[in-house]
């Protein structure tokens, strides 16, 4: 018998052998749409990418300089799993300065982006069948990460009238004996909504009645906030130990590619995430961590400059959208998205004969017809809506919404 006939035949298509876990989830919709726009751009198409939620600013120079110095200073070795001690201390200093929260370095775990911090905490808390209540619309990866942990995502939906913020009453009504955690982002991706102190206080009071339920407060857009104040759920002292605060450097410091985020939590929870991370990625990139330390030491000045541009663009886009019949959008108080309801277009027909049945059809139509990319709302738990990033140059935004206005006007 020849060796080739003795070995088992390779499957023609290994897909069927993949785990149920991987087969049941979809690729992140934000990333899938960004990939489509990049492919079009590579073919020379004049695409305007409003699908990816990413600052269009360069990382500030002083942060880049710190990274270069880190290489020259020999920061090339494995790092402590939860992050360098001085970086964790700087994060504690930031939490005290910006959020009036007292944490010690053993309560901080630095990760490969806030995405990994979220994944760490979900994997550390959720048992199969546990329910995680998700304030909806929600950021795409929340539900997928809960499902990867074999938990059950339970959305509670905000209304347009309430700027898409689900309420403490809805939270209380959704709690069951299987509820393990609740999660939200504020400022919110995709809606830009910012929870007020009163709203978070009411949510904290619900949590206080359920000491075994944890709240994952995703504050990654903290600095991109056009209201007077950012409130952290952990500021409500009676529930502080139930709160896991997620934050990172991608948005405020325009450091998406560096992959640096963190969580702050009770020491036992931080230690569980540290243990998990020790088996998955170890400590994140040494150079990114030194850059992150410099970023924090520089305070908020660079972020404040970018925020002025985000605010101007938010106002510009709201002005442009006012002129487009059928797009109904609340005013975002933070982040860099608009999330209009587009259900007025469902059931209409495009000039090429295709019928727009839902927001996915609409996003694909806009991409085909105008080369503006956006993300359909279903992946954010809001199928009536569509998300446009406003983190693009003013002239690009004017061009994009001009194209969109023309194209939507052609739907009959
Ligand atoms: N949370 C929210 C709400 C986000 O929009 C993002 C950005 N993709 C993340 C977490 C993850 O950010 P990163 O992994 O880049 O730190
Ligand atoms: N936060 C961004 C977004 O929502 C980045 C993409 C991602 O990580 O999903 O588009």
Coordinates of C-alpha atoms and ligand atoms in Angstrom, one line a residue:
X1 CA 0.0 0.0 0.0
X2 CA 1.4 3.4 -0.9
X3 CA 1.7 6.0 1.9
X4 CA -0.8 8.2 0.1
X5 CA -3.6 5.5 0.1
X6 CA -2.8 4.7 3.8
X7 CA -3.5 8.2 5.1
X8 CA -7.1 9.3 5.5
X9 CA -8.4 11.4 2.6
X10 CA -8.3 15.1 3.2
X11 CA -11.8 16.5 3.3
X12 CA -12.7 18.4 0.1
X13 CA -14.2 21.2 2.2
X14 CA -13.1 21.4 5.8
X15 CA -15.9 23.8 6.7
X16 CA -18.1 21.0 7.9
X17 CA -15.5 20.0 10.4
X18 CA -15.4 23.5 12.1
X19 CA -16.8 23.9 15.6
X20 CA -20.5 24.8 16.1
X21 CA -19.1 27.8 17.9
X22 CA -17.5 29.2 14.8
X23 CA -20.2 28.1 12.4
X24 CA -22.9 29.9 14.3
X25 CA -21.3 33.4 14.4
X26 CA -21.0 35.9 11.5
X27 CA -18.0 37.9 10.6
X28 CA -18.2 41.4 12.3
X29 CA -20.4 43.4 10.0
X30 CA -18.3 46.6 10.5
X31 CA -15.2 44.7 9.4
X32 CA -17.0 42.9 6.5
X33 CA -18.3 46.2 5.1
X34 CA -14.9 47.9 5.6
X35 CA -13.3 45.0 3.7
X36 CA -15.7 45.5 0.8
X37 CA -14.9 49.2 0.6
X38 CA -11.1 48.5 0.6
X39 CA -11.6 46.0 -2.2
X40 CA -13.5 48.6 -4.3
X41 CA -10.8 51.3 -3.5
X42 CA -8.1 48.9 -4.6
X43 CA -9.9 48.6 -8.0
X44 CA -9.7 52.4 -8.3
X45 CA -13.3 53.1 -7.4
X46 CA -13.9 56.5 -5.7
X47 CA -15.4 54.9 -2.6
X48 CA -16.2 56.9 0.6
X49 CA -15.9 54.6 3.5
X50 CA -18.3 55.6 6.2
X51 CA -18.7 52.0 7.4
X52 CA -15.7 51.7 9.7
X53 CA -15.8 53.3 13.1
X54 CA -12.3 54.6 13.1
X55 CA -10.8 58.1 13.8
X56 CA -9.4 59.5 10.5
X57 CA -6.7 61.3 12.5
X58 CA -3.1 60.1 12.9
X59 CA -1.9 59.1 16.4
X60 CA -0.5 62.2 18.0
X61 CA 3.3 62.7 17.4
X62 CA 4.3 62.5 21.1
X63 CA 2.8 59.1 21.3
X64 CA 4.6 57.9 18.2
X65 CA 7.8 59.3 19.6
X66 CA 7.4 57.3 22.8
X67 CA 6.9 54.1 20.8
X68 CA 10.1 54.7 18.8
X69 CA 12.0 55.4 22.0
X70 CA 10.5 52.2 23.5
X71 CA 12.1 50.1 20.8
X72 CA 15.5 51.9 21.2
X73 CA 15.2 51.5 25.0
X74 CA 14.9 47.7 24.6
X75 CA 11.2 47.1 25.3
X76 CA 11.2 44.0 23.2
X77 CA 10.5 41.3 25.7
X78 CA 7.3 39.6 26.9
X79 CA 5.3 41.9 29.1
X80 CA 3.5 41.1 32.4
X81 CA 0.1 39.5 31.4
X82 CA -2.1 42.3 32.8
X83 CA 0.3 45.0 31.5
X84 CA 3.4 46.9 32.7
X85 CA 2.9 48.1 36.3
X86 CA 3.6 51.7 35.5
X87 CA 1.0 51.6 32.7
X88 CA -1.6 50.1 35.1
X89 CA -0.7 52.8 37.6
X90 CA -1.2 55.5 35.0
X91 CA -4.6 54.0 34.1
X92 CA -5.5 54.2 37.9
X93 CA -4.3 57.8 37.9
X94 CA -6.5 58.5 34.8
X95 CA -9.5 56.8 36.4
X96 CA -9.1 59.0 39.5
X97 CA -8.5 62.2 37.5
X98 CA -11.2 61.8 34.9
X99 CA -13.8 59.6 36.7
X100 CA -13.2 60.1 40.4
X101 CA -12.7 56.3 40.7
X102 CA -10.1 54.8 43.0
X103 CA -8.5 51.6 41.7
X104 CA -5.2 49.8 42.4
X105 CA -3.0 48.3 39.6
X106 CA -4.2 44.8 40.6
X107 CA -7.7 45.8 39.4
X108 CA -6.5 46.7 35.9
X109 CA -6.0 44.3 33.0
X110 CA -4.5 45.7 29.8
X111 CA -5.5 43.9 26.7
X112 CA -5.1 43.8 22.9
X113 CA -7.8 46.4 22.4
X114 CA -11.0 47.0 24.3
X115 CA -12.4 44.2 22.1
X116 CA -10.2 41.7 24.0
X117 CA -11.1 43.3 27.3
X118 CA -14.7 42.7 26.5
X119 CA -14.1 39.2 25.4
X120 CA -12.1 38.5 28.6
X121 CA -14.8 39.6 30.9
X122 CA -17.6 37.8 29.0
X123 CA -15.5 34.5 28.9
X124 CA -14.7 35.0 32.6
X125 CA -18.4 35.6 33.7
X126 CA -20.7 33.7 31.4
X127 CA -21.6 30.0 31.7
X128 CA -23.5 28.2 29.0
X129 CA -27.1 29.3 29.1
X130 CA -26.4 32.4 31.2
X131 CA -28.2 35.5 29.9
X132 CA -26.5 38.8 29.2
X133 CA -28.9 41.8 28.8
X134 CA -27.7 44.1 26.1
X135 CA -28.8 47.7 25.8
X136 CA -29.8 48.0 22.1
X137 CA -28.9 49.2 19.6
X138 CA -25.5 47.7 20.6
X139 CA -22.0 47.5 19.2
X140 CA -21.8 44.5 16.8
X141 CA -19.4 42.3 18.7
X142 CA -21.4 42.3 22.0
X143 CA -23.9 39.6 21.0
X144 CA -21.4 37.5 19.1
X145 CA -19.0 37.5 22.0
X146 CA -21.8 36.4 24.4
X147 CA -22.7 33.6 21.9
X148 CA -19.1 32.5 21.7
X149 CA -19.2 32.1 25.4
X150 CA -22.4 30.0 24.9
X151 CA -24.5 32.6 26.7
X152 CA -27.7 34.0 25.5
X153 CA -27.9 37.7 24.4
X154 CA -31.0 39.4 25.6
X155 CA -31.5 42.7 23.9
X156 CA -33.5 45.5 25.5
X157 CA -34.4 48.1 22.9
X158 CA -34.4 51.9 23.3
X159 CA -36.9 54.0 21.3
X160 CA -36.2 56.7 18.8
X161 CA -38.0 59.2 21.1
X162 CA -35.6 58.3 23.9
X163 CA -32.5 58.6 21.6
X164 CA -32.4 54.8 21.6
X165 CA -31.5 54.5 25.3
X166 CA -33.2 51.5 26.9
X167 CA -34.3 52.3 30.5
X168 CA -33.7 51.0 34.0
X169 CA -37.4 49.8 34.0
X170 CA -36.7 47.8 30.9
X171 CA -33.6 46.4 32.5
X172 CA -35.5 45.4 35.7
X173 CA -38.2 43.7 33.6
X174 CA -35.6 41.7 31.6
X175 CA -33.9 40.2 34.6
X176 CA -34.4 36.5 35.2
X177 CA -32.7 33.9 37.4
X178 CA -30.3 33.2 34.5
X179 CA -29.2 36.8 34.1
X180 CA -25.4 37.1 34.7
X181 CA -24.6 40.5 33.3
X182 CA -25.8 43.6 31.5
X183 CA -23.8 45.6 29.0
X184 CA -23.9 48.9 27.3
X185 CA -21.7 51.6 25.7
X186 CA -21.9 55.3 26.6
X187 CA -21.3 57.3 24.5
X188 CA -22.9 54.6 22.4
X189 CA -21.7 52.9 19.2
X190 CA -23.8 53.0 17.0
X191 CA -26.3 55.7 18.2
X192 CA -24.0 58.3 19.8
X193 CA -26.4 58.4 22.8
X194 CA -24.9 59.4 26.1
X195 CA -26.5 58.1 29.3
X196 CA -27.1 60.9 31.8
X197 CA -26.3 60.7 35.5
X198 CA -30.0 60.2 36.4
X199 CA -30.3 57.3 33.9
X200 CA -27.2 55.6 35.2
X201 CA -28.3 56.2 38.8
X202 CA -31.6 54.4 38.1
X203 CA -29.7 51.5 36.4
X204 CA -27.3 51.3 39.4
X205 CA -30.3 51.0 41.7
X206 CA -31.6 48.1 39.7
X207 CA -28.2 46.4 39.9
X208 CA -28.0 47.0 43.6
X209 CA -31.1 44.7 44.0
X210 CA -29.2 41.9 42.2
X211 CA -25.7 41.5 43.7
X212 CA -24.9 38.5 41.4
X213 CA -25.5 40.5 38.2
X214 CA -22.5 42.4 36.8
X215 CA -22.5 45.5 34.5
X216 CA -20.1 45.8 31.7
X217 CA -19.8 49.6 31.1
X218 CA -18.0 50.2 27.8
X219 CA -16.6 53.8 28.0
X220 CA -14.3 53.6 25.0
X221 CA -15.9 56.8 23.5
X222 CA -15.5 58.6 26.8
X223 CA -13.5 61.6 25.4
X224 CA -15.8 61.9 22.4
X225 CA -18.7 63.4 24.3
X226 CA -20.4 66.6 23.4
X227 CA -22.4 66.9 26.6
X228 CA -21.3 68.5 29.8
X229 CA -20.2 65.3 31.5
X230 CA -19.3 61.7 31.2
X231 CA -20.7 59.5 34.0
X232 CA -19.1 56.2 34.8
X233 CA -21.5 53.6 36.3
X234 CA -18.8 52.6 38.8
X235 CA -19.2 56.1 40.3
X236 CA -22.3 54.8 42.1
X237 CA -20.5 53.4 45.1
X238 CA -23.1 50.9 46.2
X239 CA -22.6 48.9 42.9
X240 CA -18.9 49.7 42.2
X241 CA -17.8 46.1 42.7
X242 CA -20.5 44.9 40.3
X243 CA -19.2 47.1 37.5
X244 CA -16.5 46.3 35.0
X245 CA -15.4 49.4 33.2
X246 CA -14.0 49.0 29.7
X247 CA -11.9 51.6 28.0
X248 CA -9.0 52.0 25.6
X249 CA -6.8 54.1 23.4
X250 CA -8.3 53.5 20.0
X251 CA -10.8 56.3 19.9
X252 CA -9.7 59.1 22.3
X253 CA -6.0 58.9 21.2
X254 CA -6.6 57.7 17.6
X255 CA -4.7 54.5 18.2
X256 CA -6.8 51.8 16.6
X257 CA -3.9 49.9 15.0
X258 CA -1.9 49.8 18.2
X259 CA -4.5 47.4 19.8
X260 CA -4.5 48.7 23.4
X261 CA -7.5 48.6 25.8
X262 CA -8.2 47.8 29.4
X263 CA -10.7 46.9 32.0
X264 CA -11.0 48.0 35.7
X265 CA -12.8 45.7 38.1
X266 CA -12.9 44.1 41.5
X267 CA -9.5 42.4 42.1
X268 CA -11.1 38.9 41.9
X269 CA -12.6 39.7 38.5
X270 CA -9.4 41.3 37.2
X271 CA -7.4 38.3 38.4
X272 CA -9.8 36.0 36.5
X273 CA -9.3 38.0 33.3
X274 CA -5.5 38.0 33.9
X275 CA -5.6 34.2 34.2
X276 CA -7.7 33.8 31.0
X277 CA -5.4 36.2 29.1
X278 CA -2.3 34.2 30.3
X279 CA -3.6 31.3 28.2
X280 CA -4.7 33.2 25.2
X281 CA -2.5 36.1 24.2
X282 CA -0.3 36.9 27.2
X283 CA 0.5 40.6 27.8
X284 CA -0.2 42.9 24.8
X285 CA 2.5 44.4 22.7
X286 CA 5.4 46.0 24.7
X287 CA 5.8 49.0 22.3
X288 CA 2.0 49.8 22.3
X289 CA 2.0 49.8 26.1
X290 CA 4.9 52.3 26.3
X291 CA 3.0 54.4 23.8
X292 CA -0.1 54.1 25.8
X293 CA 1.7 55.3 28.9
X294 CA 2.9 58.4 27.1
X295 CA -0.6 59.0 25.8
X296 CA -2.0 59.0 29.3
X297 CA 0.8 61.2 30.6
X298 CA -0.1 63.7 27.9
X299 CA -3.6 64.1 29.3
X300 CA -6.6 64.9 27.2
X301 CA -5.3 67.8 25.1
X302 CA -4.8 65.9 21.9
X303 CA -8.2 64.3 22.2
X304 CA -9.9 67.6 22.9
X305 CA -8.6 68.9 19.6
X306 CA -10.0 65.9 17.7
X307 CA -13.3 66.2 19.5
X308 CA -13.8 69.7 18.2
X309 CA -13.5 68.3 14.7
X310 CA -15.9 65.4 15.5
X311 CA -18.4 67.9 16.9
X312 CA -18.2 70.1 13.8
X313 CA -18.7 67.1 11.5
X314 CA -21.6 65.9 13.6
X315 CA -23.3 69.3 13.1
X316 CA -22.4 69.3 9.4
X317 CA -23.9 65.8 8.8
X318 CA -27.1 66.6 10.8
X319 CA -27.5 69.6 8.5
X320 CA -27.0 67.5 5.4
X321 CA -29.3 64.8 6.6
X322 CA -32.1 67.3 7.4
X323 CA -32.3 67.8 3.6
X324 CA -32.8 64.1 2.9
X325 CA -36.4 63.0 3.2
X326 CA -36.9 59.6 4.9
X327 CA -33.8 59.7 7.1
X328 CA -34.9 60.1 10.7
X329 CA -32.0 60.5 13.1
X330 CA -31.7 61.6 16.8
X331 CA -28.9 64.0 17.5
X332 CA -25.8 62.0 18.7
X333 CA -24.3 63.4 21.9
X334 CA -21.0 61.6 21.4
X335 CA -18.9 59.1 19.4
X336 CA -18.7 59.7 15.6
X337 CA -21.8 58.0 14.1
X338 CA -25.2 58.9 12.9
X339 CA -27.8 56.1 13.1
X340 CA -30.9 57.1 11.1
X341 CA -34.1 55.1 10.9
X342 CA -34.4 54.2 7.2
X343 CA -37.5 52.1 7.3
X344 CA -39.3 54.7 5.0
X345 CA -37.4 53.2 2.1
X346 CA -38.3 49.5 2.8
X347 CA -40.5 48.1 0.0
X348 CA -39.2 50.7 -2.6
X349 CA -37.6 49.7 -5.9
X350 CA -34.2 50.9 -7.2
X351 CA -33.8 52.0 -10.8
X352 CA -32.1 48.6 -11.6
X353 CA -35.3 46.8 -10.4
X354 CA -34.1 45.5 -7.1
X355 CA -36.4 45.9 -4.1
X356 CA -35.1 47.3 -0.9
X357 CA -36.5 45.0 1.7
X358 CA -34.4 45.9 4.7
X359 CA -31.4 47.9 5.9
X360 CA -28.9 45.4 4.4
X361 CA -30.4 45.8 1.0
X362 CA -30.3 49.6 1.5
X363 CA -26.6 49.5 2.5
X364 CA -25.7 47.4 -0.5
X365 CA -27.7 49.6 -2.8
X366 CA -25.9 52.7 -1.5
X367 CA -22.6 51.0 -2.0
X368 CA -23.4 49.9 -5.5
X369 CA -25.0 53.1 -6.6
X370 CA -23.0 55.8 -4.8
X371 CA -19.8 54.0 -3.6
X372 CA -20.6 55.2 0.0
X373 CA -20.3 52.4 2.5
X374 CA -22.4 52.2 5.6
X375 CA -23.3 49.3 8.0
X376 CA -26.9 48.0 8.2
X377 CA -28.6 48.2 11.5
X378 CA -29.5 44.5 11.9
X379 CA -25.9 43.8 13.1
X380 CA -26.5 46.4 15.8
X381 CA -29.8 44.9 16.8
X382 CA -31.8 47.6 15.0
X383 CA -32.9 46.4 11.6
X384 CA -34.8 49.7 10.8
X385 CA -31.6 51.7 10.9
X386 CA -28.3 52.2 9.2
X387 CA -25.0 53.4 10.6
X388 CA -22.7 56.1 8.9
X389 CA -19.4 57.0 10.5
X390 CA -18.8 60.8 10.6
X391 CA -15.1 60.4 11.2
X392 CA -14.2 61.6 7.7
X393 CA -13.0 64.9 6.3
X394 CA -15.7 67.6 5.9
X395 CA -15.5 67.6 2.1
X396 CA -15.9 63.8 2.0
X397 CA -18.9 64.0 4.2
X398 CA -20.5 66.7 1.9
X399 CA -19.7 64.6 -1.1
X400 CA -21.1 61.4 0.5
X401 CA -24.4 62.8 1.7
X402 CA -24.9 64.5 -1.7
X403 CA -24.5 61.1 -3.4
X404 CA -26.8 59.5 -0.8
X405 CA -29.5 62.2 -1.3
X406 CA -29.5 61.7 -5.0
X407 CA -29.5 57.9 -4.8
X408 CA -32.3 57.7 -2.2
X409 CA -34.3 60.1 -4.3
X410 CA -34.3 57.5 -7.1
X411 CA -36.0 54.8 -5.0
X412 CA -39.6 54.5 -6.1
Ligands
LIG1 N1 -16.4 49.0 22.1 C1 -17.0 49.8 21.2 C2 -18.3 50.4 21.5 C3 -16.3 50.1 20.0 O1 -16.9 50.9 19.1 C4 -15.1 49.5 19.8 C5 -14.4 49.9 18.5 N2 -14.3 48.9 17.6 C6 -14.5 48.7 20.7 C7 -15.2 48.4 21.9 C8 -13.2 48.0 20.5 O2 -12.1 48.9 20.4 P1 -10.6 48.5 20.3 O3 -10.6 47.0 20.3 O4 -10.1 49.1 19.1 O5 -10.0 49.0 21.6
LIG2 N1 -15.5 50.1 16.5 C1 -15.3 50.2 15.1 C2 -16.7 50.0 14.5 O1 -17.6 49.8 15.2 C3 -14.2 49.3 14.6 C4 -14.6 48.0 13.9 C5 -14.7 46.9 14.8 O2 -13.8 46.6 15.6 O3 -15.7 46.2 14.7 O4 -16.8 50.1 13.3

